[in-house]
Amino acid sequence: MSMIARQCPDLRVTVADFNEDRIKAWNSDELPIYEPGLDEIVEEARGRNLVFTTDVRQAIESSEMIFVSVGTPTKAHGIGAGRAADLKYIESAARLIAEVSHGHKIVVEKSTIPVKTASAIRTILTSNTRNGATFEVLSNPEFLAEGTAIEDLRDPDRILIGGDPSSSGRDAVEALVEIYGRWVPRDRLITTNLWSSELSKLVANAFLAQRISSINSISALCEATGADVDEVARAVGADSRIGPKFLKASVGFGGSCFKKDVLNLVYLCESFGLREVADYWYQVVGINEWQKRRFVETMVRTLFNTLSGKRIAVLGFAFKKDTDDTRESAAIQVCTDLLAEHASVTIYDPRVDEATIRQDLEEAGVDVGDLAERLEVCSDPYSAAAGAHALAVLTEWDEFRELDLPRIQSDMLKPAFVFDGRSVLPYEELKRLGFEPFTIGRSLRV
């Protein structure tokens, strides 16, 4: 919405939320999320044509186009628990829109939702309107990547808009096309029917997750055979039919989308009786969970089959660099497993604060209070590594590439083990300095 406000200064863009603290943060100098370049865009448009408010009803009533961007978490209970999307926030938003709307409204799905949700939204809207309002429902899924979201918006690969084939549906699609067309070339504006658009978002994330799980499965084979997964990925990615993107082996993918959307796709396939298809996609998530467990198992085996009482320094807690988002971060599971092995864990991340780290571990089942003596969040990587038996890199922050490795080696216990889950540190340099390095997809025997 901030980018639309920036690129379309004649349009009034209102971001509405019932959460007063969140809106207060959006109206302050300390935005509630970290995303490179976002501060400048918000600062430019806020107060001109970008407004953040808690008056949700007034925002709906005064708008011609309403973007529904509420959360769609995975159901925690009932039918489809652990896989299906929980659409309670979508439904409550649709009911509120129906209640306060007048005239004609274009309602745009921005949330990631199962196929056919537009039908449910349309039914709720038309069944609950009190003022003779009319509605068109569009699907406009988001394909941003955290850490590069501003550039992804400024120069997108594509903008996808799905709508009804009726005359009013085509008019609604064209209205949204016209907004994006202010700065996005028309050949990147893809229009489809509603169901294709809704499904495309799930499939796009599933394909990306699949590539990561595929290369991670090969990383295990490389470690067993003495091959180097980076060399294999480079050779495979040189094939123009495959390409090099998302072929970087790691400790596992995280974030709010991949796991949730793949599981949503699994549930959708099961709902239509496509058991074999569901099993295929479920394995993408299975490999990702296995990769995280395998990383810790490698640490245990390498550190003489016990971590009890040993100090393990963890560098990086966000699920990827250039974001403070920790949702489904591999670091959560790795740290949980390390603590379960009775290790002492010290954690450093340049953007994730201590309260978030402790809360994430608590929600993962760690009794943070009970383990106070074995869990420490540090303000810099050197204090985390001091006296450590091993160092584990779990986020590919650029600053980790510039670490003073001799200083770290000097401060660690010997042998000084390094487990690089993101292939950030220079392997040969680590060996030269006297570390015992392990990098995902590279044999310990090399």
XYZ file of C-alpha atoms in Angstrom:
446
model
C 0.000 0.000 0.000
C 2.916 2.320 0.685
C 4.295 1.672 -2.803
C 0.896 2.310 -4.409
C 0.656 5.575 -2.476
C 4.140 6.567 -3.623
C 3.559 5.722 -7.276
C -0.003 7.103 -7.389
C 0.109 10.381 -5.423
C -3.407 11.319 -6.624
C -4.926 8.274 -4.885
C -5.734 8.284 -1.184
C -4.487 5.056 0.396
C -5.759 4.234 3.884
C -4.265 1.377 5.913
C -6.702 0.397 8.653
C -6.249 -1.978 11.575
C -7.942 -2.420 14.937
C -4.551 -2.825 16.629
C -3.844 0.602 18.107
C -0.226 -0.135 18.988
C 0.516 -1.310 15.453
C -1.063 1.764 13.846
C 0.734 4.006 16.331
C 4.004 2.413 15.246
C 3.206 2.961 11.553
C 2.635 6.634 12.359
C 5.953 6.909 14.219
C 9.622 7.036 13.256
C 10.042 3.394 14.380
C 8.066 1.230 11.962
C 6.829 -2.097 13.397
C 8.736 -4.185 10.835
C 12.202 -3.978 9.349
C 12.411 -3.980 5.561
C 15.236 -2.254 3.653
C 13.957 0.890 1.913
C 10.498 0.866 3.488
C 11.146 3.754 5.897
C 11.895 6.148 3.052
C 8.778 5.228 1.082
C 6.480 5.524 4.093
C 8.048 8.849 5.062
C 7.524 10.219 1.558
C 3.853 9.252 1.260
C 2.616 9.409 4.860
C 0.682 12.593 5.546
C 0.302 13.242 1.830
C -1.874 10.428 0.528
C -0.946 7.529 2.819
C -2.923 7.324 6.057
C -2.703 4.804 8.910
C -5.824 4.623 11.083
C -7.734 2.480 13.570
C -11.080 3.723 12.241
C -11.646 0.627 10.127
C -15.340 1.266 9.521
C -14.767 4.765 8.170
C -11.905 3.497 5.997
C -14.171 0.871 4.435
C -17.084 3.244 3.991
C -15.027 5.910 2.212
C -13.100 3.555 -0.091
C -13.914 2.388 -3.604
C -11.405 -0.469 -3.536
C -10.702 -2.531 -0.409
C -7.633 -4.761 -0.080
C -8.175 -7.549 2.451
C -4.734 -8.336 3.895
C -5.593 -10.204 7.091
C -3.737 -13.235 8.398
C -4.601 -16.759 7.267
C -2.754 -18.950 9.784
C -2.802 -22.722 9.676
C -5.678 -24.200 11.692
C -4.578 -25.331 15.137
C -7.601 -27.540 15.840
C -10.537 -29.299 14.203
C -10.782 -30.675 10.679
C -7.628 -29.943 8.708
C -5.626 -28.942 11.802
C -1.958 -28.453 10.969
C -2.621 -28.102 7.228
C -5.751 -26.153 6.289
C -5.848 -22.352 6.376
C -7.907 -20.766 9.122
C -10.194 -18.292 7.326
C -11.873 -16.755 10.387
C -10.204 -13.378 9.830
C -11.171 -13.394 6.146
C -14.771 -14.109 7.073
C -14.938 -11.438 9.782
C -13.429 -8.879 7.388
C -16.014 -9.738 4.712
C -18.861 -9.415 7.210
C -17.616 -6.018 8.344
C -17.248 -4.806 4.757
C -20.821 -5.913 4.003
C -22.136 -4.215 7.126
C -20.754 -0.722 6.513
C -20.547 -0.481 2.703
C -22.594 1.783 0.456
C -22.577 1.890 -3.337
C -20.209 -0.278 -5.355
C -17.023 -1.724 -3.854
C -14.188 -3.708 -5.361
C -12.883 -6.163 -2.756
C -9.358 -7.433 -3.441
C -7.959 -10.581 -1.820
C -4.330 -9.966 -0.868
C -4.089 -12.698 1.763
C -2.868 -16.138 0.714
C -6.003 -18.263 0.648
C -7.293 -21.598 -0.645
C -8.896 -21.853 -4.076
C -12.586 -20.903 -4.128
C -12.334 -18.540 -1.145
C -13.552 -15.740 -3.423
C -16.888 -17.571 -3.669
C -17.184 -17.601 0.108
C -16.318 -13.905 0.329
C -18.844 -13.035 -2.382
C -21.562 -15.075 -0.641
C -20.897 -13.356 2.694
C -20.867 -9.915 1.077
C -24.102 -10.322 -0.866
C -25.918 -12.079 1.987
C -25.122 -9.495 4.662
C -25.183 -6.105 2.981
C -27.575 -3.687 4.656
C -27.349 -0.667 2.397
C -27.907 -2.016 -1.102
C -24.193 -2.132 -1.795
C -22.808 -4.157 -4.704
C -19.464 -5.919 -4.868
C -16.888 -7.394 -7.195
C -14.232 -9.691 -5.755
C -10.712 -9.846 -7.225
C -7.691 -11.962 -6.383
C -4.350 -10.123 -6.326
C -1.861 -12.382 -4.503
C 1.460 -10.977 -3.328
C 4.790 -12.403 -4.484
C 7.158 -10.303 -2.382
C 10.248 -11.712 -0.745
C 11.184 -10.331 2.659
C 14.445 -8.421 2.496
C 13.880 -7.417 -1.152
C 10.200 -6.447 -0.968
C 10.653 -2.816 -2.036
C 12.606 -3.741 -5.152
C 10.132 -6.553 -5.829
C 7.355 -3.957 -5.799
C 9.247 -1.345 -7.769
C 10.235 -3.779 -10.532
C 8.064 -6.910 -10.190
C 8.383 -10.059 -12.287
C 4.604 -9.984 -12.638
C 1.437 -8.683 -11.045
C -1.344 -11.259 -11.021
C -4.999 -10.204 -10.999
C -7.873 -12.673 -11.117
C -11.480 -11.722 -11.637
C -14.915 -12.821 -12.778
C -15.444 -13.068 -16.550
C -18.636 -10.984 -16.354
C -18.744 -7.419 -17.652
C -18.606 -5.929 -14.146
C -15.830 -8.363 -13.251
C -13.762 -7.280 -16.255
C -14.307 -3.624 -15.294
C -13.059 -4.346 -11.769
C -9.959 -6.094 -13.118
C -9.250 -3.154 -15.409
C -9.569 -0.714 -12.487
C -6.807 -2.553 -10.616
C -4.739 -2.982 -13.785
C -4.880 0.778 -14.250
C -3.418 1.377 -10.773
C -0.473 -0.988 -11.220
C -0.056 0.201 -14.794
C 1.140 3.559 -13.498
C 4.599 2.031 -13.041
C 4.482 -1.647 -14.057
C 4.793 -2.496 -17.794
C 1.539 -3.888 -19.159
C 3.145 -7.128 -20.309
C 3.861 -7.945 -16.646
C 0.226 -7.504 -15.621
C -1.242 -11.001 -15.891
C -5.027 -11.362 -15.711
C -6.725 -14.700 -15.086
C -9.935 -16.094 -13.651
C -10.292 -16.041 -9.875
C -9.462 -19.693 -9.302
C -6.253 -19.618 -11.348
C -5.063 -16.551 -9.451
C -5.812 -18.022 -6.025
C -4.108 -21.318 -6.892
C -1.084 -19.644 -8.520
C 0.053 -18.144 -5.213
C 0.079 -21.523 -3.462
C 1.769 -23.209 -6.408
C 4.465 -20.528 -6.723
C 5.481 -20.906 -3.079
C 5.254 -24.697 -3.307
C 7.595 -24.742 -6.322
C 10.120 -22.505 -4.564
C 9.987 -24.632 -1.408
C 10.356 -27.730 -3.564
C 13.582 -26.437 -5.110
C 15.052 -25.756 -1.665
C 14.074 -29.195 -0.377
C 15.424 -30.775 -3.560
C 18.884 -29.238 -3.222
C 18.876 -29.929 0.525
C 18.177 -33.614 -0.136
C 21.149 -33.629 -2.525
C 23.300 -31.925 0.121
C 23.009 -35.056 2.259
C 24.137 -37.199 -0.677
C 27.071 -34.857 -1.297
C 28.203 -35.172 2.304
C 28.052 -38.958 2.017
C 29.958 -39.150 -1.275
C 32.483 -36.330 -1.022
C 30.807 -34.196 -3.693
C 30.366 -30.453 -3.093
C 26.727 -29.338 -3.236
C 27.709 -25.814 -4.361
C 29.568 -27.252 -7.338
C 26.659 -29.564 -8.135
C 24.187 -26.670 -7.885
C 26.343 -24.506 -10.137
C 26.534 -27.234 -12.780
C 22.816 -28.005 -12.586
C 21.804 -24.341 -12.505
C 23.809 -23.623 -15.653
C 21.130 -25.545 -17.553
C 18.812 -22.843 -18.910
C 15.840 -25.149 -18.380
C 16.575 -25.221 -14.641
C 18.337 -21.964 -13.758
C 20.407 -21.146 -10.668
C 17.852 -19.564 -8.328
C 16.810 -21.282 -5.087
C 19.526 -23.922 -5.445
C 21.458 -22.880 -2.337
C 21.662 -25.683 0.201
C 20.969 -24.647 3.770
C 19.781 -25.767 7.163
C 16.204 -25.345 5.883
C 13.662 -22.778 4.719
C 11.528 -20.711 7.053
C 9.265 -17.677 6.934
C 5.529 -17.234 7.112
C 4.705 -18.619 3.662
C 6.464 -21.731 2.453
C 5.482 -24.305 5.061
C 2.002 -22.864 5.536
C 1.252 -22.680 1.822
C 2.613 -26.137 0.998
C 0.514 -27.640 3.792
C -2.475 -25.691 2.513
C -1.872 -27.173 -0.926
C -1.614 -30.629 0.633
C -4.961 -30.199 2.365
C -6.546 -28.876 -0.814
C -5.382 -31.954 -2.746
C -6.682 -34.238 -0.011
C -10.044 -32.450 -0.113
C -10.368 -33.290 -3.810
C -9.320 -36.909 -3.271
C -5.865 -36.440 -4.831
C -3.976 -38.455 -2.231
C -0.881 -39.124 -4.374
C -0.527 -35.429 -5.182
C -0.945 -34.538 -1.513
C 1.727 -37.060 -0.485
C 4.127 -35.674 -3.079
C 3.892 -32.111 -1.786
C 3.896 -33.154 1.866
C 7.353 -34.623 1.351
C 8.654 -31.124 0.518
C 7.877 -30.107 4.106
C 9.131 -33.444 5.414
C 12.569 -32.986 3.846
C 12.789 -29.472 5.302
C 12.076 -30.694 8.835
C 14.533 -33.566 8.362
C 17.262 -31.168 7.225
C 17.021 -29.229 10.483
C 17.169 -32.420 12.565
C 20.054 -33.708 10.457
C 22.037 -30.529 11.098
C 21.811 -31.011 14.873
C 22.543 -34.729 14.570
C 25.723 -33.852 12.671
C 26.717 -31.509 15.481
C 26.137 -34.202 18.094
C 28.141 -36.828 16.193
C 30.990 -34.433 15.499
C 31.226 -33.196 19.084
C 31.991 -36.731 20.326
C 28.331 -37.796 20.616
C 27.392 -35.423 23.411
C 26.491 -31.758 23.762
C 25.777 -31.927 27.454
C 27.368 -28.983 29.228
C 28.940 -27.667 26.023
C 28.591 -24.049 24.944
C 27.181 -23.640 21.417
C 27.169 -20.186 19.807
C 24.337 -19.570 17.338
C 24.756 -16.745 14.832
C 21.471 -15.680 13.296
C 17.894 -16.214 14.453
C 15.827 -14.559 11.683
C 14.665 -16.964 8.997
C 16.702 -15.053 6.389
C 18.893 -11.965 6.186
C 17.567 -8.406 5.950
C 14.453 -9.086 7.992
C 13.550 -9.347 11.654
C 10.966 -12.018 10.879
C 11.518 -15.256 12.803
C 8.402 -17.161 11.780
C 9.249 -20.822 11.099
C 12.951 -19.934 11.321
C 15.234 -22.960 11.232
C 17.045 -21.440 14.221
C 14.024 -22.059 16.457
C 14.107 -25.824 15.910
C 17.900 -26.039 15.987
C 18.130 -24.113 19.274
C 15.288 -26.177 20.751
C 17.104 -29.403 19.843
C 20.431 -28.096 21.175
C 18.831 -27.248 24.508
C 17.180 -30.672 24.580
C 20.697 -32.129 24.257
C 21.587 -30.188 27.448
C 23.857 -27.754 25.619
C 24.316 -24.159 26.740
C 23.223 -21.927 23.849
C 24.333 -18.353 23.186
C 22.476 -16.505 20.426
C 23.259 -13.384 18.422
C 21.172 -11.799 15.657
C 21.671 -8.224 14.411
C 17.929 -7.506 14.066
C 15.959 -9.901 16.255
C 15.598 -8.711 19.842
C 15.957 -10.838 22.940
C 12.243 -10.745 23.808
C 11.323 -12.214 20.415
C 13.954 -14.952 20.658
C 12.785 -16.008 24.098
C 9.119 -15.878 23.099
C 9.746 -18.001 19.983
C 11.588 -20.632 22.005
C 8.892 -20.600 24.671
C 6.219 -21.194 22.010
C 8.351 -24.064 20.655
C 8.114 -25.781 24.027
C 11.311 -24.556 25.696
C 10.928 -23.644 29.379
C 12.971 -20.465 29.084
C 12.751 -19.726 32.804
C 13.976 -23.178 33.780
C 16.855 -22.978 31.315
C 17.974 -19.467 32.210
C 21.499 -20.656 33.009
C 21.821 -22.428 29.641
C 20.324 -19.756 27.355
C 21.931 -16.392 26.682
C 21.134 -13.742 24.059
C 24.233 -11.728 23.223
C 24.727 -8.230 21.813
C 27.530 -9.181 19.407
C 28.898 -12.323 17.739
C 32.187 -12.275 19.634
C 30.666 -12.490 23.101
C 28.452 -15.322 21.823
C 31.466 -17.249 20.512
C 33.777 -16.660 23.481
C 34.408 -19.932 25.266
C 32.219 -21.880 22.860
C 32.877 -25.467 21.843
C 31.134 -24.878 18.513
C 29.755 -22.102 16.340
C 26.588 -22.571 14.252
C 25.655 -20.096 11.500
C 21.896 -20.200 10.875
C 21.163 -16.922 9.034
C 23.123 -15.575 6.071
C 23.559 -12.020 7.384
C 26.166 -10.124 5.356
C 27.994 -9.043 8.507
C 28.878 -12.670 9.221
C 30.987 -12.671 6.051
C 33.129 -9.934 7.628
C 33.744 -11.589 10.994
C 37.175 -11.408 12.585
C 37.716 -15.158 12.314
C 41.159 -15.229 13.990
C 39.651 -13.480 17.014
C 36.790 -15.981 17.170
C 39.163 -18.916 16.791
C 41.355 -17.600 19.570
C 38.389 -17.164 21.940
C 36.798 -20.583 21.336
C 37.649 -23.843 23.056
C 39.731 -26.286 21.029
C 39.072 -28.032 18.798
C 37.009 -25.088 17.528
C 34.111 -26.534 15.539
C 32.125 -24.462 13.022
C 28.821 -25.658 11.547
C 27.876 -23.374 8.685
C 24.217 -23.910 7.860
C 24.165 -21.172 5.208
C 27.559 -21.516 3.451
C 28.466 -18.019 4.606
C 31.973 -18.533 5.971
C 35.043 -19.257 3.784
C 35.649 -22.983 4.184
C 39.334 -23.055 3.218
C 40.080 -20.021 5.373
C 38.427 -21.705 8.337
C 40.655 -24.761 7.875
C 43.770 -22.586 7.517
C 42.969 -20.798 10.779
C 42.657 -24.083 12.649
C 38.889 -24.460 12.841
C 37.171 -27.818 12.346
C 34.582 -26.700 9.778
C 31.395 -28.344 8.537
C 29.431 -26.753 5.709
C 26.068 -28.081 4.521
C 26.611 -30.300 1.495
C 30.322 -30.779 1.976
C 31.811 -33.932 3.446
C 33.560 -33.738 6.807
C 36.202 -35.989 5.260
C 37.254 -33.348 2.677
